Short mmCIF file of C-alpha atoms in Angstrom, two decimals:
data_model
loop_
_atom_site.label_atom_id
_atom_site.label_comp_id
_atom_site.label_asym_id
_atom_site.label_seq_id
_atom_site.Cartn_x
_atom_site.Cartn_y
_atom_site.Cartn_z
CA ASP A 1 16.37 -0.12 -13.92
CA GLY A 2 13.95 -2.60 -12.37
CA GLY A 3 10.58 -1.31 -11.28
CA ILE A 4 6.89 -0.90 -11.78
CA THR A 5 5.43 1.57 -14.23
CA GLN A 6 1.90 2.84 -14.46
CA SER A 7 0.43 4.97 -17.16
CA PRO A 8 -0.92 7.47 -17.55
CA LYS A 9 -0.18 9.52 -14.43
CA TYR A 10 -3.42 11.50 -14.78
CA LEU A 11 -6.55 10.37 -16.61
CA PHE A 12 -9.80 12.20 -17.21
CA ARG A 13 -12.92 10.48 -18.45
CA LYS A 14 -16.58 11.17 -18.86
CA GLU A 15 -19.09 9.16 -16.91
CA GLY A 16 -20.26 6.06 -18.75
CA GLN A 17 -16.92 5.33 -20.41
CA ASN A 18 -14.74 2.35 -19.65
CA VAL A 19 -11.09 3.11 -19.07
CA THR A 20 -8.03 0.84 -18.81
CA LEU A 21 -5.09 1.59 -16.55
CA SER A 22 -1.74 0.11 -17.42
CA CYS A 23 0.67 -1.60 -14.99
CA GLU A 24 3.97 -3.15 -16.06
CA GLN A 25 6.78 -4.62 -13.97
CA ASN A 26 10.21 -5.94 -14.84
CA LEU A 27 11.02 -7.28 -11.38
CA ASN A 28 10.14 -10.86 -12.35
CA HIS A 29 7.52 -10.91 -9.60
CA ASP A 30 4.75 -13.49 -9.85
CA ALA A 31 2.15 -11.65 -7.78
CA MET A 32 0.58 -8.34 -8.72
CA TYR A 33 -2.10 -6.21 -7.07
CA TRP A 34 -4.43 -3.31 -7.73
CA TYR A 35 -5.51 -0.91 -4.98
CA ARG A 36 -7.47 2.29 -4.85
CA GLN A 37 -6.88 5.06 -2.37
CA ASP A 38 -9.43 7.69 -1.46
CA PRO A 39 -8.73 10.73 0.74
CA GLY A 40 -8.59 9.81 4.41
CA GLN A 41 -8.87 6.08 3.72
CA GLY A 42 -6.41 3.25 3.65
CA LEU A 43 -5.56 1.38 0.49
CA ARG A 44 -8.31 -1.00 -0.55
CA LEU A 45 -7.61 -4.10 -2.61
CA ILE A 46 -9.46 -4.36 -5.93
CA TYR A 47 -7.95 -7.45 -7.58
CA TYR A 48 -4.81 -9.52 -7.27
CA SER A 49 -3.05 -12.13 -9.33
CA GLN A 50 -0.61 -14.67 -8.00
CA ILE A 51 0.35 -16.15 -11.34
CA VAL A 52 -0.20 -15.65 -15.06
CA ASN A 53 -3.75 -16.41 -16.27
CA ASP A 54 -5.11 -16.39 -12.73
CA PHE A 55 -6.57 -13.60 -10.62
CA GLN A 56 -8.86 -13.16 -7.60
CA LYS A 57 -11.27 -10.49 -6.48
CA GLY A 58 -10.19 -8.30 -3.65
CA ASP A 59 -12.43 -6.43 -1.25
CA ILE A 60 -13.93 -3.95 -3.73
CA ALA A 61 -13.93 -5.69 -7.14
CA GLU A 62 -17.39 -4.58 -8.29
CA GLY A 63 -17.19 -2.41 -11.38
CA TYR A 64 -13.63 -3.45 -12.21
CA SER A 65 -12.04 -6.13 -14.38
CA VAL A 66 -8.48 -7.34 -14.91
CA SER A 67 -6.44 -9.68 -17.07
CA ARG A 68 -3.08 -11.34 -16.58
CA GLU A 69 -1.92 -12.67 -19.91
CA LYS A 70 1.74 -11.92 -19.29
CA LYS A 71 3.81 -12.04 -16.12
CA GLU A 72 4.92 -8.43 -16.63
CA SER A 73 1.51 -6.89 -17.19
CA PHE A 74 -1.67 -6.54 -15.10
CA PRO A 75 -4.05 -3.97 -16.64
CA LEU A 76 -7.12 -2.78 -14.77
CA THR A 77 -10.33 -1.74 -16.50
CA VAL A 78 -12.64 0.62 -14.67
CA THR A 79 -16.07 0.01 -16.14
CA SER A 80 -19.08 2.27 -16.27
CA ALA A 81 -20.61 0.06 -13.57
CA GLN A 82 -18.19 1.43 -10.97
CA LYS A 83 -20.26 4.00 -9.08
CA ASN A 84 -17.44 6.16 -7.70
CA PRO A 85 -14.44 5.69 -9.99
CA THR A 86 -12.61 8.93 -9.17
CA ALA A 87 -9.61 7.85 -7.05
CA PHE A 88 -5.87 7.26 -6.94
CA TYR A 89 -5.12 3.80 -8.37
CA LEU A 90 -1.99 1.97 -7.29
CA CYS A 91 -0.48 -1.16 -8.76
CA ALA A 92 1.95 -3.28 -6.76
CA SER A 93 3.98 -6.44 -7.17
CA ARG A 94 5.33 -8.80 -4.56
CA SER A 95 8.69 -10.39 -4.21
CA THR A 96 8.64 -14.18 -4.27
CA ARG A 97 11.09 -14.25 -1.35
CA ASN A 98 8.88 -12.45 1.12
CA TYR A 99 5.61 -10.59 1.36
CA GLU A 100 6.93 -7.10 0.72
CA GLN A 101 4.96 -5.25 -1.93
CA TYR A 102 6.41 -2.58 -4.18
CA PHE A 103 4.25 0.07 -5.77
CA GLY A 104 4.13 1.87 -9.07
CA PRO A 105 3.73 5.67 -9.12
CA GLY A 106 -0.05 5.46 -9.45
CA THR A 107 -2.71 6.78 -11.81
CA ARG A 108 -5.01 9.54 -10.68
CA LEU A 109 -8.38 8.99 -12.38
CA THR A 110 -11.02 11.69 -12.51
CA VAL A 111 -14.44 10.88 -13.90
CA THR A 112 -16.91 13.72 -14.46
CA ARG B 1 -13.10 -2.84 15.06
CA LYS B 2 -10.78 -2.05 12.16
CA GLU B 3 -8.21 -4.68 11.26
CA VAL B 4 -5.38 -2.15 11.50
CA GLU B 5 -5.71 1.06 13.48
CA GLN B 6 -3.45 4.06 13.62
CA ASP B 7 -3.66 7.50 15.17
CA PRO B 8 -4.11 9.78 12.12
CA GLY B 9 -2.19 12.63 13.75
CA PRO B 10 -0.89 15.03 12.68
CA PHE B 11 2.21 14.75 14.80
CA ASN B 12 3.91 18.14 14.66
CA VAL B 13 7.47 17.88 15.94
CA PRO B 14 10.56 20.12 15.76
CA GLU B 15 13.64 19.05 13.86
CA GLY B 16 15.83 16.81 15.97
CA ALA B 17 12.99 15.45 18.06
CA THR B 18 12.23 11.79 18.66
CA VAL B 19 8.75 10.67 17.69
CA ALA B 20 6.98 7.34 18.02
CA PHE B 21 3.92 5.91 16.32
CA ASN B 22 1.90 2.92 17.41
CA CYS B 23 -0.41 0.74 15.40
CA THR B 24 -2.74 -1.98 16.65
CA TYR B 25 -4.01 -4.98 14.71
CA SER B 26 -7.00 -7.19 15.41
CA ASN B 27 -5.98 -10.58 14.00
CA SER B 28 -3.78 -12.30 16.55
CA ALA B 29 -2.57 -14.78 13.93
CA SER B 30 -1.13 -12.08 11.67
CA GLN B 31 2.21 -13.11 10.26
CA SER B 32 4.05 -10.17 8.74
CA PHE B 33 4.27 -6.51 9.58
CA PHE B 34 5.60 -3.53 7.71
CA TRP B 35 5.92 0.23 7.84
CA TYR B 36 5.50 2.14 4.60
CA ARG B 37 6.06 5.81 4.00
CA GLN B 38 3.82 7.81 1.68
CA ASP B 39 4.59 11.34 0.56
CA CYS B 40 1.75 13.60 -0.49
CA ARG B 41 0.19 12.41 -3.76
CA LYS B 42 2.83 9.73 -4.24
CA GLU B 43 2.91 5.97 -3.96
CA PRO B 44 3.69 4.19 -0.67
CA LYS B 45 7.30 3.08 -0.31
CA LEU B 46 8.48 0.31 1.96
CA LEU B 47 10.30 1.77 4.93
CA MET B 48 11.00 -1.42 6.83
CA SER B 49 9.69 -4.84 7.68
CA VAL B 50 9.07 -5.48 11.37
CA TYR B 51 10.60 -8.58 12.87
CA SER B 52 9.69 -10.31 16.12
CA SER B 53 13.00 -9.36 17.67
CA GLY B 54 12.66 -5.73 16.61
CA ASN B 55 14.88 -4.10 14.05
CA GLU B 56 16.70 -0.87 13.44
CA ASP B 57 17.69 0.95 10.30
CA GLY B 58 19.65 4.10 10.99
CA ARG B 59 17.37 6.54 12.81
CA PHE B 60 14.37 4.23 12.50
CA THR B 61 13.47 1.46 14.96
CA ALA B 62 10.51 -0.86 14.58
CA GLN B 63 9.16 -3.15 17.27
CA LEU B 64 6.47 -5.82 17.45
CA ASN B 65 4.50 -6.71 20.55
CA ARG B 66 2.47 -9.83 19.77
CA ALA B 67 0.95 -10.11 23.22
CA SER B 68 -0.64 -6.68 22.96
CA GLN B 69 -1.02 -6.84 19.18
CA TYR B 70 0.74 -3.64 18.27
CA ILE B 71 3.73 -2.52 16.30
CA SER B 72 5.64 0.69 16.76
CA LEU B 73 7.93 2.94 14.78
CA LEU B 74 10.44 5.22 16.47
CA ILE B 75 12.16 7.99 14.55
CA ARG B 76 15.14 9.63 16.20
CA ASP B 77 16.67 12.98 15.28
CA SER B 78 13.77 13.92 12.99
CA LYS B 79 14.60 15.62 9.72
CA LEU B 80 12.41 17.89 7.63
CA SER B 81 12.52 15.18 4.96
CA ASP B 82 10.84 12.72 7.35
CA SER B 83 7.57 14.64 6.91
CA ALA B 84 5.17 12.15 5.34
CA THR B 85 2.34 9.76 6.15
CA TYR B 86 3.46 6.51 7.76
CA LEU B 87 1.35 3.48 6.95
CA CYS B 88 1.15 0.46 9.20
CA VAL B 89 0.68 -2.73 7.18
CA VAL B 90 -0.19 -6.23 8.35
CA ARG B 91 -0.42 -9.57 6.56
CA PRO B 92 -3.22 -11.74 7.92
CA ALA B 93 -2.52 -15.43 8.25
CA SER B 94 -5.69 -17.24 7.36
CA GLY B 95 -6.44 -19.18 4.21
CA GLY B 96 -6.59 -17.29 0.92
CA ALA B 97 -5.76 -14.05 2.65
CA THR B 98 -2.15 -15.01 3.19
CA ASN B 99 -0.97 -13.06 0.19
CA LYS B 100 -2.94 -9.93 0.96
CA LEU B 101 -1.82 -6.97 3.00
CA ILE B 102 -4.07 -4.82 5.17
CA PHE B 103 -3.14 -1.14 5.23
CA GLY B 104 -3.83 1.30 8.01
CA THR B 105 -5.03 4.78 7.13
CA GLY B 106 -1.71 6.27 8.12
CA THR B 107 -0.21 8.69 10.62
CA LEU B 108 0.78 12.11 9.35
CA LEU B 109 4.13 13.44 10.57
CA ALA B 110 5.08 17.08 10.06
CA VAL B 111 8.63 17.98 11.09
CA GLN B 112 9.07 21.70 11.56
CA PRO B 113 12.22 23.83 11.38
#
């Protein structure tokens, strides 16, 4: 089955700890994206990557970092510098034929 | 002004009803338009792309009005399973933003028996 996987589904961390969220796709898509969603708000773009070994900051990149060493993988690290890390994190990839984005099931991060 | 605006709802409709949502966008040069559906605590799923000529997929019809800068989604014969949040999504056209999508905050639909 082709698709996007994110793990874990739920993640709990103490304040001050870095945490890495996994995103893997086997759709052969070049572009991948990270969003966060907070209650009552639209999805906000954190980082995106259009090709391996390249990535750009989105609208809310502060406190986050990414890497894109393989086409299939785009992990997101939430650092201790992120002031409000508790959120629903969504990874997406984009078809090369059009601009439709397809999402993974998300990771719900809670930091206390 | 927000780049993409939607009425948050909720729209409470009985089964079998026809319901329509509108969404306005601020960038007149926007190139691509989509409707996504998001169930509670789940990821958004692409419902349909919106083409200039309008398009239909079963009970769902999407239309684009470039002059007034809005897109619409019409759902006919509503089912209980249509209950979800519908996200309006727009791709801006300028420069490095061409590969980014802008998401509205969504319209909540609740179909009641």
